[in-house]
CSV table of N, CA and C in Angstrom, one decimal:
chain,number,residue,atom,x,y,z
A,1,MET,N,0.8,-1.2,0.0
A,1,MET,CA,0.0,0.0,0.0
A,1,MET,C,0.9,1.2,0.0
A,2,ALA,N,0.5,2.2,-0.8
A,2,ALA,CA,1.3,3.4,-0.9
A,2,ALA,C,1.1,4.3,0.3
A,3,ARG,N,2.2,5.1,0.7
A,3,ARG,CA,2.1,6.0,1.8
A,3,ARG,C,1.3,7.2,1.4
A,4,LYS,N,0.6,7.8,2.4
A,4,LYS,CA,-0.2,9.0,2.1
A,4,LYS,C,0.7,10.2,2.0
A,5,TYR,N,1.8,10.2,2.9
A,5,TYR,CA,2.8,11.3,2.9
A,5,TYR,C,4.2,10.7,2.7
A,6,SER,N,5.0,11.5,2.1
A,6,SER,CA,6.4,11.2,2.0
A,6,SER,C,7.1,11.1,3.3
A,7,LYS,N,7.9,10.0,3.5
A,7,LYS,CA,8.6,9.9,4.8
A,7,LYS,C,9.8,10.8,4.9
A,8,HIS,N,10.2,11.4,3.8
A,8,HIS,CA,11.5,12.2,3.8
A,8,HIS,C,11.2,13.7,3.9
A,9,GLY,N,10.2,14.1,3.4
A,9,GLY,CA,9.9,15.6,3.4
A,9,GLY,C,8.9,16.0,4.4
A,10,PRO,N,8.8,17.3,4.6
A,10,PRO,CA,7.8,17.8,5.6
A,10,PRO,C,6.4,17.7,4.9
A,11,ARG,N,5.4,17.5,5.8
A,11,ARG,CA,4.0,17.5,5.4
A,11,ARG,C,3.5,19.0,5.3
A,12,GLU,N,2.7,19.3,4.3
A,12,GLU,CA,2.2,20.6,4.2
A,12,GLU,C,1.3,21.0,5.3
A,13,ASP,N,0.5,20.1,5.8
A,13,ASP,CA,-0.5,20.4,6.8
A,13,ASP,C,0.1,20.6,8.2
A,14,ILE,N,1.4,20.4,8.4
A,14,ILE,CA,2.1,20.6,9.7
A,14,ILE,C,2.1,22.1,10.1
A,15,PHE,N,2.3,22.9,9.1
A,15,PHE,CA,2.5,24.4,9.4
A,15,PHE,C,1.2,25.0,9.8
A,16,GLU,N,1.3,25.8,10.8
A,16,GLU,CA,0.1,26.5,11.3
A,16,GLU,C,-0.4,27.6,10.4
A,17,ASP,N,-1.7,27.7,10.4
A,17,ASP,CA,-2.3,28.8,9.6
A,17,ASP,C,-2.2,30.1,10.3
A,18,GLU,N,-1.5,31.1,9.8
A,18,GLU,CA,-1.2,32.3,10.5
A,18,GLU,C,-2.5,33.2,10.6
A,19,ASP,N,-3.5,32.9,9.8
A,19,ASP,CA,-4.8,33.6,9.8
A,19,ASP,C,-5.8,33.0,10.8
A,20,ALA,N,-5.4,31.9,11.4
A,20,ALA,CA,-6.3,31.2,12.4
A,20,ALA,C,-6.6,32.1,13.5
A,21,PRO,N,-7.9,32.1,14.0
A,21,PRO,CA,-8.3,33.0,15.1
A,21,PRO,C,-7.6,32.5,16.4
A,22,GLU,N,-7.2,33.5,17.3
A,22,GLU,CA,-6.6,33.2,18.5
A,22,GLU,C,-7.6,32.5,19.5
A,23,ALA,N,-7.0,31.8,20.4
A,23,ALA,CA,-7.9,31.2,21.4
A,23,ALA,C,-8.4,32.3,22.3
A,24,PRO,N,-9.7,32.1,22.8
A,24,PRO,CA,-10.2,33.1,23.7
A,24,PRO,C,-9.4,33.2,25.0
A,25,PRO,N,-9.4,34.4,25.6
A,25,PRO,CA,-8.7,34.5,26.9
A,25,PRO,C,-9.3,33.6,27.9
A,26,PRO,N,-8.5,33.1,28.9
A,26,PRO,CA,-9.1,32.3,30.0
A,26,PRO,C,-10.1,33.1,30.8
A,27,PRO,N,-11.1,32.4,31.3
A,27,PRO,CA,-12.2,33.1,32.1
A,27,PRO,C,-11.6,33.5,33.4
A,28,ASP,N,-12.3,34.4,34.1
A,28,ASP,CA,-11.9,34.8,35.4
A,28,ASP,C,-12.4,33.9,36.5
A,29,CYS,N,-11.7,33.7,37.5
A,29,CYS,CA,-12.1,32.8,38.6
A,29,CYS,C,-13.3,33.4,39.3
A,30,TRP,N,-14.3,32.5,39.6
A,30,TRP,CA,-15.5,32.9,40.3
A,30,TRP,C,-15.3,33.5,41.7
A,31,LEU,N,-14.3,32.9,42.4
A,31,LEU,CA,-14.0,33.3,43.8
A,31,LEU,C,-13.1,34.4,43.9
A,32,CYS,N,-11.9,34.4,43.3
A,32,CYS,CA,-10.9,35.4,43.5
A,32,CYS,C,-10.9,36.5,42.4
A,33,GLY,N,-11.5,36.2,41.2
A,33,GLY,CA,-11.6,37.2,40.2
A,33,GLY,C,-10.3,37.3,39.3
A,34,ARG,N,-9.3,36.5,39.6
A,34,ARG,CA,-8.1,36.5,38.8
A,34,ARG,C,-8.3,35.7,37.5
A,35,PRO,N,-7.6,36.0,36.4
A,35,PRO,CA,-7.8,35.1,35.3
A,35,PRO,C,-7.3,33.7,35.6
A,36,CYS,N,-8.0,32.7,35.1
A,36,CYS,CA,-7.6,31.3,35.3
A,36,CYS,C,-6.4,31.0,34.4
A,37,GLY,N,-5.6,30.0,34.8
A,37,GLY,CA,-4.4,29.7,34.0
A,37,GLY,C,-4.7,28.5,33.1
A,38,GLU,N,-3.7,27.6,32.9
A,38,GLU,CA,-3.9,26.4,32.0
A,38,GLU,C,-5.0,25.5,32.5
A,39,THR,N,-5.1,25.3,33.8
A,39,THR,CA,-6.1,24.4,34.4
A,39,THR,C,-7.3,25.2,34.9
A,40,VAL,N,-8.4,25.0,34.4
A,40,VAL,CA,-9.7,25.6,34.8
A,40,VAL,C,-10.6,24.5,35.3
A,41,ILE,N,-11.0,24.7,36.6
A,41,ILE,CA,-12.0,23.7,37.2
A,41,ILE,C,-13.4,24.3,37.0
A,42,TRP,N,-14.3,23.5,36.5
A,42,TRP,CA,-15.7,23.9,36.5
A,42,TRP,C,-16.4,23.4,37.7
A,43,HIS,N,-16.6,24.3,38.7
A,43,HIS,CA,-17.0,24.0,40.0
A,43,HIS,C,-18.6,24.2,40.1
A,44,HIS,N,-19.2,23.4,40.9
A,44,HIS,CA,-20.6,23.5,41.2
A,44,HIS,C,-20.7,24.3,42.5
A,45,PRO,N,-21.1,25.6,42.5
A,45,PRO,CA,-21.2,26.4,43.7
A,45,PRO,C,-22.2,25.7,44.7
A,46,VAL,N,-23.3,25.3,44.1
A,46,VAL,CA,-24.3,24.5,44.9
A,46,VAL,C,-23.9,23.1,44.6
A,47,PRO,N,-23.5,22.3,45.6
A,47,PRO,CA,-23.1,20.9,45.2
A,47,PRO,C,-24.1,20.1,44.5
A,48,LYS,N,-23.7,19.2,43.6
A,48,LYS,CA,-24.6,18.4,42.8
A,48,LYS,C,-25.5,17.5,43.7
A,49,SER,N,-24.9,17.1,44.9
A,49,SER,CA,-25.7,16.3,45.8
A,49,SER,C,-26.8,17.1,46.5
A,50,ARG,N,-26.8,18.4,46.3
A,50,ARG,CA,-27.8,19.3,46.9
A,50,ARG,C,-28.6,20.0,45.8
A,51,GLY,N,-28.6,19.4,44.6
A,51,GLY,CA,-29.4,19.9,43.5
A,51,GLY,C,-28.8,20.9,42.6
A,52,GLY,N,-27.5,21.2,42.8
A,52,GLY,CA,-26.8,22.2,42.0
A,52,GLY,C,-26.6,21.8,40.5
A,53,ARG,N,-26.8,22.7,39.6
A,53,ARG,CA,-26.6,22.4,38.2
A,53,ARG,C,-25.7,23.3,37.6
A,54,ASP,N,-25.6,24.6,38.0
A,54,ASP,CA,-24.8,25.6,37.4
A,54,ASP,C,-23.3,25.3,37.8
A,55,THR,N,-22.4,25.7,36.8
A,55,THR,CA,-21.0,25.6,37.1
A,55,THR,C,-20.3,26.9,36.8
A,56,VAL,N,-19.2,27.1,37.5
A,56,VAL,CA,-18.5,28.4,37.4
A,56,VAL,C,-17.0,28.0,37.3
A,57,PRO,N,-16.2,28.9,36.5
A,57,PRO,CA,-14.8,28.6,36.4
A,57,PRO,C,-14.0,29.0,37.7
A,58,MET,N,-13.1,28.1,38.1
A,58,MET,CA,-12.3,28.4,39.3
A,58,MET,C,-10.9,27.9,39.1
A,59,HIS,N,-9.9,28.5,39.8
A,59,HIS,CA,-8.6,27.9,40.0
A,59,HIS,C,-8.7,26.7,40.8
A,60,PRO,N,-7.8,25.7,40.6
A,60,PRO,CA,-7.9,24.5,41.5
A,60,PRO,C,-7.7,24.8,43.0
A,61,ILE,N,-6.8,25.8,43.3
A,61,ILE,CA,-6.5,26.2,44.6
A,61,ILE,C,-7.7,26.8,45.3
A,62,CYS,N,-8.5,27.6,44.5
A,62,CYS,CA,-9.7,28.3,45.0
A,62,CYS,C,-10.8,27.2,45.3
A,63,GLN,N,-10.9,26.3,44.4
A,63,GLN,CA,-11.9,25.2,44.7
A,63,GLN,C,-11.5,24.4,45.9
A,64,ASN,N,-10.2,24.1,46.0
A,64,ASN,CA,-9.8,23.4,47.2
A,64,ASN,C,-10.0,24.1,48.5
A,65,MET,N,-9.9,25.4,48.5
A,65,MET,CA,-10.2,26.2,49.6
A,65,MET,C,-11.6,26.1,50.0
A,66,LEU,N,-12.5,26.2,49.0
A,66,LEU,CA,-14.0,26.1,49.3
A,66,LEU,C,-14.3,24.7,49.9
A,67,ILE,N,-13.7,23.7,49.3
A,67,ILE,CA,-14.1,22.3,49.7
A,67,ILE,C,-13.6,22.1,51.1
A,68,THR,N,-12.4,22.6,51.5
A,68,THR,CA,-11.8,22.3,52.8
A,68,THR,C,-12.4,23.3,53.9
A,69,THR,N,-13.0,24.4,53.5
A,69,THR,CA,-13.6,25.3,54.4
A,69,THR,C,-15.0,25.1,54.8
A,70,PHE,N,-15.8,24.8,53.8
A,70,PHE,CA,-17.3,24.7,54.0
A,70,PHE,C,-17.8,23.3,53.7
A,71,THR,N,-18.9,23.0,54.4
A,71,THR,CA,-19.6,21.7,54.2
A,71,THR,C,-20.6,21.9,53.0
A,72,ASN,N,-21.1,20.9,52.4
A,72,ASN,CA,-22.1,21.0,51.3
A,72,ASN,C,-23.3,21.7,51.7
A,73,SER,N,-23.7,21.6,53.0
A,73,SER,CA,-24.9,22.3,53.5
A,73,SER,C,-24.7,23.8,53.5
A,74,GLU,N,-23.4,24.2,53.9
A,74,GLU,CA,-23.1,25.6,53.9
A,74,GLU,C,-23.0,26.2,52.5
A,75,LEU,N,-22.4,25.4,51.6
A,75,LEU,CA,-22.3,25.9,50.2
A,75,LEU,C,-23.7,26.0,49.6
A,76,GLN,N,-24.6,25.1,50.0
A,76,GLN,CA,-25.9,25.2,49.4
A,76,GLN,C,-26.6,26.5,49.9
A,77,ARG,N,-26.4,26.9,51.1
A,77,ARG,CA,-27.0,28.2,51.7
A,77,ARG,C,-26.4,29.4,51.0
A,78,TYR,N,-25.1,29.4,50.6
A,78,TYR,CA,-24.5,30.5,50.0
A,78,TYR,C,-24.9,30.6,48.5
A,79,GLY,N,-25.2,29.5,47.9
A,79,GLY,CA,-25.7,29.4,46.5
A,79,GLY,C,-24.6,30.0,45.5
A,80,LEU,N,-25.1,30.8,44.6
A,80,LEU,CA,-24.2,31.3,43.5
A,80,LEU,C,-23.6,32.7,43.9
A,81,ASP,N,-23.8,33.1,45.1
A,81,ASP,CA,-23.4,34.5,45.6
A,81,ASP,C,-21.9,34.4,46.2
A,82,ALA,N,-20.9,34.7,45.3
A,82,ALA,CA,-19.5,34.6,45.8
A,82,ALA,C,-19.3,35.7,46.8
A,83,ASP,N,-20.0,36.8,46.7
A,83,ASP,CA,-19.8,37.9,47.6
A,83,ASP,C,-20.0,37.6,49.1
A,84,LEU,N,-21.0,36.7,49.3
A,84,LEU,CA,-21.3,36.2,50.6
A,84,LEU,C,-20.2,35.3,51.2
A,85,LEU,N,-19.6,34.5,50.3
A,85,LEU,CA,-18.5,33.7,50.7
A,85,LEU,C,-17.3,34.5,51.1
A,86,LYS,N,-17.1,35.6,50.4
A,86,LYS,CA,-15.9,36.5,50.6
A,86,LYS,C,-16.0,37.2,52.0
A,87,LEU,N,-17.2,37.3,52.6
A,87,LEU,CA,-17.3,37.9,53.9
A,87,LEU,C,-16.8,37.0,55.0
A,88,ASP,N,-16.6,35.7,54.8
A,88,ASP,CA,-16.1,34.8,55.8
A,88,ASP,C,-14.6,35.2,56.0
A,89,PRO,N,-14.2,35.3,57.2
A,89,PRO,CA,-12.8,35.7,57.5
A,89,PRO,C,-11.7,34.7,56.9
A,90,ARG,N,-12.0,33.5,56.9
A,90,ARG,CA,-11.1,32.5,56.3
A,90,ARG,C,-10.9,32.7,54.8
A,91,ILE,N,-12.0,33.0,54.1
A,91,ILE,CA,-11.9,33.2,52.7
A,91,ILE,C,-11.2,34.6,52.4
A,92,GLU,N,-11.6,35.6,53.2
A,92,GLU,CA,-11.0,36.9,53.1
A,92,GLU,C,-9.5,36.8,53.2
A,93,LYS,N,-9.0,36.1,54.2
A,93,LYS,CA,-7.6,35.9,54.4
A,93,LYS,C,-6.9,35.2,53.3
A,94,PHE,N,-7.6,34.1,52.8
A,94,PHE,CA,-7.1,33.4,51.6
A,94,PHE,C,-7.0,34.3,50.4
A,95,LEU,N,-8.0,35.1,50.1
A,95,LEU,CA,-8.0,35.9,48.9
A,95,LEU,C,-6.9,37.0,49.0
A,96,GLY,N,-6.6,37.5,50.2
A,96,GLY,CA,-5.5,38.4,50.3
A,96,GLY,C,-4.1,37.7,50.0
A,97,TRP,N,-4.0,36.5,50.5
A,97,TRP,CA,-2.8,35.7,50.3
A,97,TRP,C,-2.6,35.3,48.8
A,98,VAL,N,-3.7,34.9,48.1
A,98,VAL,CA,-3.6,34.4,46.8
A,98,VAL,C,-3.6,35.5,45.7
A,99,ALA,N,-3.9,36.7,46.1
A,99,ALA,CA,-4.1,37.8,45.1
A,99,ALA,C,-2.9,38.0,44.2
A,100,ASN,N,-1.7,37.9,44.6
A,100,ASN,CA,-0.5,38.2,43.8
A,100,ASN,C,0.2,36.9,43.3
A,101,LYS,N,-0.5,35.8,43.4
A,101,LYS,CA,0.1,34.5,42.9
A,101,LYS,C,-0.1,34.3,41.4
A,102,ASP,N,0.7,33.5,40.8
A,102,ASP,CA,0.6,33.2,39.4
A,102,ASP,C,-0.8,32.4,39.2
A,103,PRO,N,-1.4,32.6,38.0
A,103,PRO,CA,-2.7,31.9,37.8
A,103,PRO,C,-2.6,30.4,37.9
A,104,ASP,N,-1.4,29.8,37.6
A,104,ASP,CA,-1.3,28.3,37.7
A,104,ASP,C,-0.7,27.9,39.0
A,105,PHE,N,-0.6,28.8,40.0
A,105,PHE,CA,-0.1,28.4,41.3
A,105,PHE,C,-1.0,27.5,42.0
A,106,ASN,N,-0.5,26.5,42.7
A,106,ASN,CA,-1.3,25.5,43.4
A,106,ASN,C,-0.5,25.1,44.6
A,107,ALA,N,-1.1,24.9,45.8
A,107,ALA,CA,-0.5,24.4,47.0
A,107,ALA,C,-1.4,23.6,47.8
A,108,ALA,N,-0.9,22.8,48.7
A,108,ALA,CA,-1.8,22.1,49.6
A,108,ALA,C,-2.3,23.0,50.7
A,109,LEU,N,-3.6,22.9,51.0
A,109,LEU,CA,-4.2,23.8,51.9
A,109,LEU,C,-4.5,23.1,53.2
A,110,GLY,N,-4.4,21.9,53.3
A,110,GLY,CA,-4.7,21.2,54.5
A,110,GLY,C,-5.9,20.3,54.3
A,111,LYS,N,-6.3,19.6,55.3
A,111,LYS,CA,-7.5,18.7,55.2
A,111,LYS,C,-8.7,19.3,55.8
A,112,LYS,N,-9.8,18.8,55.4
A,112,LYS,CA,-11.1,19.3,55.9
A,112,LYS,C,-11.3,18.8,57.3
A,113,LYS,N,-11.7,19.7,58.2
A,113,LYS,CA,-11.9,19.4,59.6
A,113,LYS,C,-13.2,18.6,59.8
A,114,GLN,N,-13.1,17.6,60.6
A,114,GLN,CA,-14.3,16.8,60.9
A,114,GLN,C,-15.1,17.5,62.0
A,115,ARG,N,-16.3,17.6,61.8
A,115,ARG,CA,-17.2,18.3,62.7
A,115,ARG,C,-18.0,17.3,63.5
C-alpha cells in the first residue's frame, strides 16, 4: 500500500495557519476574580448532591479552599453568591494571600476538619 505522505519531506499540513483565530482568553475565577491559568476547574457552587446544576470557572486552589472550608450544606446556603463567601474571615484571608500569585499556582491547603 502506498504512503499517504512522503517519509522524507515535511508535510504541508504541519505548518500552522497564520490567519487562524486566537484562542479566547481564559475566564476569570468565580471566587478570586483573577484570570484562570492552564487548568480551569468547572465547579458547582451548589453541590450536585444538593441539586446544583450551574458551574463556574475556578482555579484548582480556590476550589480546594472552598471544599476544605465549607460543608455541602453551607455551600448550598451561599448558592451562587460569591460575595457572601468573601465575607467569611477564612476566605478573606485566603483571597489576600492568593491575590498576587501566578494563575497556575497551586499548593496544599490542609485537610477538611471533621465536625
